[in-house]
mmCIF file of N, CA and C in Angstrom:
data_model
loop_
_atom_site.group_PDB
_atom_site.id
_atom_site.type_symbol
_atom_site.label_atom_id
_atom_site.label_comp_id
_atom_site.label_asym_id
_atom_site.label_seq_id
_atom_site.Cartn_x
_atom_site.Cartn_y
_atom_site.Cartn_z
ATOM 1 N N GLN F 1 -7.085 17.013 -11.223
ATOM 2 C CA GLN F 1 -5.338 16.001 -10.664
ATOM 3 C C GLN F 1 -6.062 15.080 -9.127
ATOM 4 N N VAL F 2 -5.363 13.957 -10.255
ATOM 5 C CA VAL F 2 -5.346 12.908 -8.831
ATOM 6 C C VAL F 2 -4.430 12.895 -7.527
ATOM 7 N N ARG F 3 -4.853 12.613 -7.149
ATOM 8 C CA ARG F 3 -4.319 12.947 -5.403
ATOM 9 C C ARG F 3 -4.324 11.389 -4.628
ATOM 10 N N LEU F 4 -3.181 11.095 -4.069
ATOM 11 C CA LEU F 4 -3.289 9.565 -3.164
ATOM 12 C C LEU F 4 -2.563 9.836 -1.792
ATOM 13 N N VAL F 5 -3.103 10.230 -0.808
ATOM 14 C CA VAL F 5 -2.813 10.195 0.620
ATOM 15 C C VAL F 5 -2.922 9.266 1.705
ATOM 16 N N GLU F 6 -1.420 8.213 2.183
ATOM 17 C CA GLU F 6 -1.099 7.251 2.671
ATOM 18 C C GLU F 6 -1.303 7.970 4.311
ATOM 19 N N SER F 7 -1.743 7.436 5.286
ATOM 20 C CA SER F 7 -2.095 7.486 6.436
ATOM 21 C C SER F 7 -2.011 6.063 7.246
ATOM 22 N N GLY F 8 -1.679 5.997 8.393
ATOM 23 C CA GLY F 8 -2.068 4.185 8.929
ATOM 24 C C GLY F 8 -0.687 4.524 9.432
ATOM 25 N N GLY F 9 0.974 4.769 9.140
ATOM 26 C CA GLY F 9 2.010 4.124 9.462
ATOM 27 C C GLY F 9 3.238 5.139 10.743
ATOM 28 N N GLY F 10 3.911 4.137 11.432
ATOM 29 C CA GLY F 10 3.925 4.523 12.828
ATOM 30 C C GLY F 10 4.788 3.524 13.499
ATOM 31 N N LEU F 11 5.386 3.512 14.474
ATOM 32 C CA LEU F 11 6.181 2.857 15.578
ATOM 33 C C LEU F 11 5.179 2.122 15.678
ATOM 34 N N VAL F 12 6.098 0.472 15.717
ATOM 35 C CA VAL F 12 4.797 -1.078 16.262
ATOM 36 C C VAL F 12 6.542 -1.794 16.441
ATOM 37 N N GLN F 13 5.643 -2.415 17.852
ATOM 38 C CA GLN F 13 6.372 -3.036 18.235
ATOM 39 C C GLN F 13 6.975 -5.060 17.072
ATOM 40 N N PRO F 14 7.920 -5.673 17.154
ATOM 41 C CA PRO F 14 7.704 -6.828 16.004
ATOM 42 C C PRO F 14 6.571 -7.884 16.676
ATOM 43 N N GLY F 15 5.952 -8.443 15.577
ATOM 44 C CA GLY F 15 4.157 -9.059 16.035
ATOM 45 C C GLY F 15 3.360 -8.679 16.147
ATOM 46 N N GLY F 16 3.684 -7.547 15.815
ATOM 47 C CA GLY F 16 2.302 -6.109 15.984
ATOM 48 C C GLY F 16 1.582 -6.408 14.484
ATOM 49 N N SER F 17 0.423 -5.149 14.529
ATOM 50 C CA SER F 17 0.094 -4.421 13.350
ATOM 51 C C SER F 17 -0.635 -4.035 12.863
ATOM 52 N N LEU F 18 -0.441 -3.252 12.115
ATOM 53 C CA LEU F 18 -0.789 -1.632 11.688
ATOM 54 C C LEU F 18 -2.031 -2.081 10.397
ATOM 55 N N ARG F 19 -2.629 -0.577 10.470
ATOM 56 C CA ARG F 19 -3.519 -1.010 8.395
ATOM 57 C C ARG F 19 -2.749 0.464 8.538
ATOM 58 N N LEU F 20 -3.254 0.546 7.076
ATOM 59 C CA LEU F 20 -2.447 0.931 6.371
ATOM 60 C C LEU F 20 -4.130 2.185 4.762
ATOM 61 N N SER F 21 -3.898 2.900 5.143
ATOM 62 C CA SER F 21 -4.886 3.195 4.026
ATOM 63 C C SER F 21 -4.589 4.514 2.659
ATOM 64 N N CYS F 22 -5.089 4.395 2.066
ATOM 65 C CA CYS F 22 -4.729 5.399 0.747
ATOM 66 C C CYS F 22 -6.187 6.115 0.167
ATOM 67 N N SER F 23 -6.185 6.911 0.502
ATOM 68 C CA SER F 23 -7.481 7.889 0.075
ATOM 69 C C SER F 23 -6.658 8.630 -1.250
ATOM 70 N N THR F 24 -7.590 8.263 -2.374
ATOM 71 C CA THR F 24 -7.993 8.845 -3.534
ATOM 72 C C THR F 24 -7.937 10.212 -3.487
ATOM 73 N N SER F 25 -8.480 11.377 -4.430
ATOM 74 C CA SER F 25 -9.360 12.468 -4.584
ATOM 75 C C SER F 25 -8.707 13.328 -5.843
ATOM 76 N N GLY F 26 -10.342 13.573 -6.558
ATOM 77 C CA GLY F 26 -9.009 14.103 -7.762
ATOM 78 C C GLY F 26 -10.116 12.974 -9.014
ATOM 79 N N SER F 27 -10.337 12.274 -9.417
ATOM 80 C CA SER F 27 -10.789 11.338 -9.969
ATOM 81 C C SER F 27 -12.323 11.058 -9.976
ATOM 82 N N LEU F 28 -12.928 11.009 -11.192
ATOM 83 C CA LEU F 28 -14.611 10.758 -11.087
ATOM 84 C C LEU F 28 -15.081 9.626 -11.363
ATOM 85 N N PHE F 29 -13.858 8.253 -11.197
ATOM 86 C CA PHE F 29 -13.774 6.819 -11.849
ATOM 87 C C PHE F 29 -13.155 6.075 -10.427
ATOM 88 N N SER F 30 -13.110 4.775 -10.801
ATOM 89 C CA SER F 30 -12.455 4.321 -9.895
ATOM 90 C C SER F 30 -10.852 3.401 -10.679
ATOM 91 N N PHE F 31 -9.943 3.209 -10.045
ATOM 92 C CA PHE F 31 -8.831 2.845 -10.715
ATOM 93 C C PHE F 31 -8.984 1.394 -10.935
ATOM 94 N N ASN F 32 -8.452 1.570 -12.198
ATOM 95 C CA ASN F 32 -8.060 -0.439 -12.452
ATOM 96 C C ASN F 32 -7.884 -1.246 -11.726
ATOM 97 N N VAL F 33 -5.866 -1.308 -10.825
ATOM 98 C CA VAL F 33 -5.243 -1.744 -9.944
ATOM 99 C C VAL F 33 -5.041 -0.952 -8.924
ATOM 100 N N MET F 34 -4.731 -1.125 -8.165
ATOM 101 C CA MET F 34 -4.516 -0.151 -6.906
ATOM 102 C C MET F 34 -3.525 -1.478 -5.542
ATOM 103 N N GLY F 35 -2.763 -1.296 -5.261
ATOM 104 C CA GLY F 35 -1.488 -1.973 -4.562
ATOM 105 C C GLY F 35 -0.580 -0.982 -4.074
ATOM 106 N N TRP F 36 0.613 -1.440 -2.941
ATOM 107 C CA TRP F 36 1.369 -0.844 -2.707
ATOM 108 C C TRP F 36 2.664 -1.021 -2.642
ATOM 109 N N TYR F 37 3.517 -0.608 -2.523
ATOM 110 C CA TYR F 37 5.503 -0.775 -2.619
ATOM 111 C C TYR F 37 6.149 -0.133 -1.454
ATOM 112 N N ARG F 38 7.189 -0.998 -1.412
ATOM 113 C CA ARG F 38 7.373 -0.450 0.044
ATOM 114 C C ARG F 38 9.137 -0.436 -0.734
ATOM 115 N N GLN F 39 9.624 0.964 0.015
ATOM 116 C CA GLN F 39 11.500 1.361 -0.035
ATOM 117 C C GLN F 39 11.995 0.565 1.400
ATOM 118 N N ALA F 40 12.890 -0.088 1.170
ATOM 119 C CA ALA F 40 13.706 0.142 2.804
ATOM 120 C C ALA F 40 14.097 0.909 2.214
ATOM 121 N N PRO F 41 15.265 1.522 3.946
ATOM 122 C CA PRO F 41 16.882 2.480 3.251
ATOM 123 C C PRO F 41 17.640 2.197 2.868
ATOM 124 N N GLY F 42 18.655 1.615 1.398
ATOM 125 C CA GLY F 42 19.332 1.415 0.673
ATOM 126 C C GLY F 42 19.347 -0.132 -0.396
ATOM 127 N N LYS F 43 17.626 0.415 -0.330
ATOM 128 C CA LYS F 43 16.997 -0.837 -1.019
ATOM 129 C C LYS F 43 15.924 -0.146 -2.099
ATOM 130 N N GLN F 44 16.036 -0.667 -2.912
ATOM 131 C CA GLN F 44 15.513 -0.744 -4.078
ATOM 132 C C GLN F 44 13.727 -0.520 -3.659
ATOM 133 N N ARG F 45 12.776 0.237 -4.198
ATOM 134 C CA ARG F 45 11.453 -0.285 -4.208
ATOM 135 C C ARG F 45 10.299 -1.288 -4.687
ATOM 136 N N GLU F 46 10.022 -2.135 -3.734
ATOM 137 C CA GLU F 46 9.487 -3.430 -3.923
ATOM 138 C C GLU F 46 7.909 -3.659 -4.047
ATOM 139 N N SER F 47 7.237 -4.834 -4.874
ATOM 140 C CA SER F 47 5.971 -4.640 -4.874
ATOM 141 C C SER F 47 5.616 -5.706 -3.506
ATOM 142 N N VAL F 48 4.315 -4.563 -2.936
ATOM 143 C CA VAL F 48 4.565 -6.215 -1.771
ATOM 144 C C VAL F 48 2.799 -6.360 -1.424
ATOM 145 N N ALA F 49 1.918 -5.387 -2.837
ATOM 146 C CA ALA F 49 0.388 -6.623 -2.649
ATOM 147 C C ALA F 49 0.165 -5.657 -3.830
ATOM 148 N N HIS F 50 -0.835 -6.178 -5.163
ATOM 149 C CA HIS F 50 -2.240 -5.885 -4.788
ATOM 150 C C HIS F 50 -3.485 -6.315 -5.377
ATOM 151 N N ILE F 51 -4.352 -4.998 -6.029
ATOM 152 C CA ILE F 51 -5.927 -5.944 -5.624
ATOM 153 C C ILE F 51 -6.566 -5.342 -7.588
ATOM 154 N N SER F 52 -6.976 -6.310 -8.062
ATOM 155 C CA SER F 52 -7.817 -4.815 -9.268
ATOM 156 C C SER F 52 -9.527 -5.260 -8.889
ATOM 157 N N SER F 53 -9.432 -4.586 -10.236
ATOM 158 C CA SER F 53 -10.837 -3.707 -10.046
ATOM 159 C C SER F 53 -12.029 -5.409 -9.510
ATOM 160 N N SER F 54 -12.078 -7.049 -10.128
ATOM 161 C CA SER F 54 -12.845 -7.644 -9.744
ATOM 162 C C SER F 54 -11.523 -7.808 -8.798
ATOM 163 N N GLY F 55 -11.343 -7.610 -7.381
ATOM 164 C CA GLY F 55 -11.049 -7.677 -6.364
ATOM 165 C C GLY F 55 -10.093 -9.084 -6.765
ATOM 166 N N SER F 56 -9.087 -8.844 -7.636
ATOM 167 C CA SER F 56 -8.030 -10.647 -7.343
ATOM 168 C C SER F 56 -6.723 -9.927 -6.414
ATOM 169 N N THR F 57 -6.471 -10.604 -6.495
ATOM 170 C CA THR F 57 -5.204 -9.825 -4.753
ATOM 171 C C THR F 57 -3.695 -10.599 -5.343
ATOM 172 N N THR F 58 -2.966 -9.927 -5.087
ATOM 173 C CA THR F 58 -1.621 -10.706 -4.990
ATOM 174 C C THR F 58 -0.310 -10.290 -4.662
ATOM 175 N N TYR F 59 0.492 -10.766 -3.842
ATOM 176 C CA TYR F 59 1.464 -10.679 -2.993
ATOM 177 C C TYR F 59 2.345 -10.440 -2.663
ATOM 178 N N SER F 60 3.276 -10.292 -2.514
ATOM 179 C CA SER F 60 4.973 -11.032 -2.674
ATOM 180 C C SER F 60 5.133 -11.843 -1.516
ATOM 181 N N GLY F 61 6.548 -12.123 -1.397
ATOM 182 C CA GLY F 61 6.141 -14.209 -1.411
ATOM 183 C C GLY F 61 6.569 -14.301 0.445
ATOM 184 N N SER F 62 7.239 -12.096 0.328
ATOM 185 C CA SER F 62 7.351 -12.410 1.885
ATOM 186 C C SER F 62 6.775 -11.278 2.839
ATOM 187 N N VAL F 63 5.177 -11.149 2.542
ATOM 188 C CA VAL F 63 3.865 -10.919 2.601
ATOM 189 C C VAL F 63 2.763 -11.351 3.575
ATOM 190 N N LYS F 64 3.091 -13.187 2.429
ATOM 191 C CA LYS F 64 1.897 -13.506 2.169
ATOM 192 C C LYS F 64 1.267 -14.134 3.303
ATOM 193 N N GLY F 65 0.525 -13.823 3.507
ATOM 194 C CA GLY F 65 -0.080 -15.003 5.405
ATOM 195 C C GLY F 65 -0.182 -13.933 5.637
ATOM 196 N N ARG F 66 0.253 -12.837 6.404
ATOM 197 C CA ARG F 66 0.514 -11.837 6.903
ATOM 198 C C ARG F 66 0.240 -10.080 6.062
ATOM 199 N N PHE F 67 -0.733 -10.346 4.970
ATOM 200 C CA PHE F 67 -0.643 -8.407 4.690
ATOM 201 C C PHE F 67 -1.793 -9.252 3.960
ATOM 202 N N THR F 68 -2.979 -8.645 4.511
ATOM 203 C CA THR F 68 -3.872 -8.255 3.313
ATOM 204 C C THR F 68 -5.120 -6.938 2.869
ATOM 205 N N ILE F 69 -4.415 -7.375 1.011
ATOM 206 C CA ILE F 69 -5.080 -5.745 0.354
ATOM 207 C C ILE F 69 -6.793 -5.730 0.180
ATOM 208 N N SER F 70 -7.324 -4.591 0.765
ATOM 209 C CA SER F 70 -8.260 -4.604 0.133
ATOM 210 C C SER F 70 -8.536 -2.738 -0.455
ATOM 211 N N ARG F 71 -9.660 -3.063 -1.351
ATOM 212 C CA ARG F 71 -10.197 -1.772 -1.631
ATOM 213 C C ARG F 71 -11.411 -1.528 -1.500
ATOM 214 N N ASP F 72 -12.205 -0.443 -1.129
ATOM 215 C CA ASP F 72 -13.130 0.514 -1.251
ATOM 216 C C ASP F 72 -13.417 1.336 -2.176
ATOM 217 N N ASP F 73 -14.495 0.634 -3.519
ATOM 218 C CA ASP F 73 -13.877 1.564 -4.631
ATOM 219 C C ASP F 73 -15.658 2.640 -4.553
ATOM 220 N N ALA F 74 -16.161 2.126 -4.002
ATOM 221 C CA ALA F 74 -16.943 3.412 -3.540
ATOM 222 C C ALA F 74 -16.262 4.868 -2.354
ATOM 223 N N GLU F 75 -15.577 4.794 -2.314
ATOM 224 C CA GLU F 75 -14.475 5.729 -1.318
ATOM 225 C C GLU F 75 -12.840 6.030 -1.717
ATOM 226 N N ASN F 76 -12.622 5.062 -3.120
ATOM 227 C CA ASN F 76 -11.434 5.158 -4.138
ATOM 228 C C ASN F 76 -10.276 5.283 -2.677
ATOM 229 N N THR F 77 -10.762 4.290 -2.155
ATOM 230 C CA THR F 77 -9.798 3.985 -1.200
ATOM 231 C C THR F 77 -9.362 2.485 -0.444
ATOM 232 N N VAL F 78 -8.063 2.074 -0.832
ATOM 233 C CA VAL F 78 -7.334 0.823 -0.680
ATOM 234 C C VAL F 78 -6.809 1.262 1.001
ATOM 235 N N TYR F 79 -6.659 -0.075 1.217
ATOM 236 C CA TYR F 79 -5.745 -0.817 2.464
ATOM 237 C C TYR F 79 -5.384 -1.625 2.548
ATOM 238 N N LEU F 80 -3.961 -1.913 3.454
ATOM 239 C CA LEU F 80 -3.126 -3.256 3.702
ATOM 240 C C LEU F 80 -3.190 -2.613 5.037
ATOM 241 N N GLN F 81 -3.755 -4.666 5.624
ATOM 242 C CA GLN F 81 -3.770 -4.699 6.919
ATOM 243 C C GLN F 81 -1.998 -5.383 7.262
ATOM 244 N N MET F 82 -1.643 -4.865 7.783
ATOM 245 C CA MET F 82 -0.725 -5.810 8.238
ATOM 246 C C MET F 82 -0.105 -6.437 9.594
ATOM 247 N N ASN F 83 0.199 -7.747 10.019
ATOM 248 C CA ASN F 83 0.100 -8.841 10.982
ATOM 249 C C ASN F 83 1.369 -9.105 11.194
ATOM 250 N N SER F 84 1.694 -9.179 12.301
ATOM 251 C CA SER F 84 2.736 -9.838 12.142
ATOM 252 C C SER F 84 3.760 -9.004 11.875
ATOM 253 N N LEU F 85 4.076 -8.167 12.203
ATOM 254 C CA LEU F 85 5.012 -7.233 11.229
ATOM 255 C C LEU F 85 6.483 -8.084 11.815
ATOM 256 N N LYS F 86 7.724 -7.892 10.572
ATOM 257 C CA LYS F 86 8.879 -7.944 11.666
ATOM 258 C C LYS F 86 9.301 -7.263 11.162
ATOM 259 N N PHE F 87 11.073 -6.627 11.807
ATOM 260 C CA PHE F 87 11.924 -6.435 11.545
ATOM 261 C C PHE F 87 11.911 -5.605 10.260
ATOM 262 N N GLU F 88 12.734 -6.595 8.722
ATOM 263 C CA GLU F 88 12.112 -6.828 7.762
ATOM 264 C C GLU F 88 11.117 -5.944 6.877
ATOM 265 N N ASP F 89 10.667 -5.678 8.104
ATOM 266 C CA ASP F 89 8.819 -5.301 7.112
ATOM 267 C C ASP F 89 8.664 -4.131 7.115
ATOM 268 N N THR F 90 10.292 -2.765 7.857
ATOM 269 C CA THR F 90 10.531 -1.224 8.193
ATOM 270 C C THR F 90 10.558 -0.981 7.015
ATOM 271 N N ALA F 91 10.347 -0.328 6.108
ATOM 272 C CA ALA F 91 9.758 0.796 5.411
ATOM 273 C C ALA F 91 9.093 2.076 5.211
ATOM 274 N N VAL F 92 9.062 2.326 3.530
ATOM 275 C CA VAL F 92 8.529 3.549 3.689
ATOM 276 C C VAL F 92 7.765 2.936 2.474
ATOM 277 N N TYR F 93 6.024 3.704 2.983
ATOM 278 C CA TYR F 93 5.501 1.911 2.410
ATOM 279 C C TYR F 93 4.476 2.619 1.399
ATOM 280 N N TYR F 94 4.056 3.273 -0.127
ATOM 281 C CA TYR F 94 3.721 4.095 -1.422
ATOM 282 C C TYR F 94 2.423 3.196 -1.928
ATOM 283 N N CYS F 95 1.532 3.965 -1.957
ATOM 284 C CA CYS F 95 0.541 3.645 -2.637
ATOM 285 C C CYS F 95 0.038 3.631 -3.824
ATOM 286 N N ASN F 96 -0.122 2.810 -4.707
ATOM 287 C CA ASN F 96 0.281 2.855 -6.150
ATOM 288 C C ASN F 96 -1.206 2.581 -6.683
ATOM 289 N N VAL F 97 -1.464 3.665 -7.425
ATOM 290 C CA VAL F 97 -2.968 3.157 -8.896
ATOM 291 C C VAL F 97 -3.024 3.752 -10.159
ATOM 292 N N TRP F 98 -3.411 2.865 -10.476
ATOM 293 C CA TRP F 98 -3.361 2.894 -11.900
ATOM 294 C C TRP F 98 -4.940 2.839 -12.527
ATOM 295 N N GLN F 99 -4.944 3.873 -13.109
ATOM 296 C CA GLN F 99 -6.029 4.233 -14.133
ATOM 297 C C GLN F 99 -6.197 4.511 -15.374
ATOM 298 N N GLY F 100 -6.030 3.538 -16.666
ATOM 299 C CA GLY F 100 -6.424 3.131 -18.063
ATOM 300 C C GLY F 100 -4.695 3.488 -17.751
ATOM 301 N N ALA F 101 -3.744 3.791 -18.640
ATOM 302 C CA ALA F 101 -2.250 4.022 -19.093
ATOM 303 C C ALA F 101 -1.984 4.751 -18.238
ATOM 304 N N ARG F 102 -1.795 5.435 -17.147
ATOM 305 C CA ARG F 102 -2.241 6.091 -15.848
ATOM 306 C C ARG F 102 -1.488 5.516 -15.165
ATOM 307 N N SER F 103 -0.997 5.561 -14.273
ATOM 308 C CA SER F 103 0.111 5.262 -13.134
ATOM 309 C C SER F 103 0.600 6.567 -12.183
ATOM 310 N N TYR F 104 0.059 6.493 -10.830
ATOM 311 C CA TYR F 104 -0.604 7.667 -9.853
ATOM 312 C C TYR F 104 0.795 7.164 -8.466
ATOM 313 N N TRP F 105 1.270 7.916 -7.605
ATOM 314 C CA TRP F 105 1.891 7.451 -6.227
ATOM 315 C C TRP F 105 1.343 8.798 -5.699
ATOM 316 N N GLY F 106 1.574 8.199 -4.085
ATOM 317 C CA GLY F 106 1.049 8.869 -3.065
ATOM 318 C C GLY F 106 2.698 8.977 -2.370
ATOM 319 N N GLN F 107 2.756 10.214 -0.884
ATOM 320 C CA GLN F 107 3.630 10.412 -0.775
ATOM 321 C C GLN F 107 4.587 9.464 -0.008
ATOM 322 N N GLY F 108 4.262 8.304 0.800
ATOM 323 C CA GLY F 108 4.884 6.668 1.065
ATOM 324 C C GLY F 108 3.638 8.111 2.923
ATOM 325 N N THR F 109 3.896 6.898 3.998
ATOM 326 C CA THR F 109 4.218 6.638 5.078
ATOM 327 C C THR F 109 4.868 5.794 5.357
ATOM 328 N N GLN F 110 5.553 5.917 6.206
ATOM 329 C CA GLN F 110 6.365 5.420 7.235
ATOM 330 C C GLN F 110 6.088 4.107 8.204
ATOM 331 N N VAL F 111 7.422 3.373 8.188
ATOM 332 C CA VAL F 111 6.787 1.744 9.108
ATOM 333 C C VAL F 111 7.696 1.750 9.621
ATOM 334 N N THR F 112 7.976 1.516 11.092
ATOM 335 C CA THR F 112 8.896 0.995 11.639
ATOM 336 C C THR F 112 8.304 0.064 12.788
ATOM 337 N N VAL F 113 9.750 -1.352 12.243
ATOM 338 C CA VAL F 113 9.135 -2.287 12.983
ATOM 339 C C VAL F 113 10.571 -2.488 14.626
ATOM 340 N N SER F 114 10.150 -2.383 15.373
ATOM 341 C CA SER F 114 11.379 -2.199 16.247
ATOM 342 C C SER F 114 11.121 -2.435 17.552
ATOM 343 N N SER F 115 12.113 -3.283 18.602
ATOM 344 C CA SER F 115 11.541 -2.775 19.634
ATOM 345 C C SER F 115 11.927 -2.294 20.859
#
């Protein structure tokens, strides 16, 4: 059973930084695509960033240039470095990974940007 655990969320002031981590367990193989989504109160879950097994990355327009996604395949872990955080980045951030045709989700970690 694949299990994902996010960490690194918290309260940060505007302009600050946080680094999210998503550690995985229960898989003998690396994942094809690893990524991050977020869901703000009253809004739909949205894609934030993804990274393929080859290292190709994609970002939503709202975070491009501020967030950086990376992965460590030896540890089957994906990271999200978030810089220059804004109020509108406040959300629960979810890790998502694909292995073949199967998708797995973490339980989410809260990121709150507030002064």
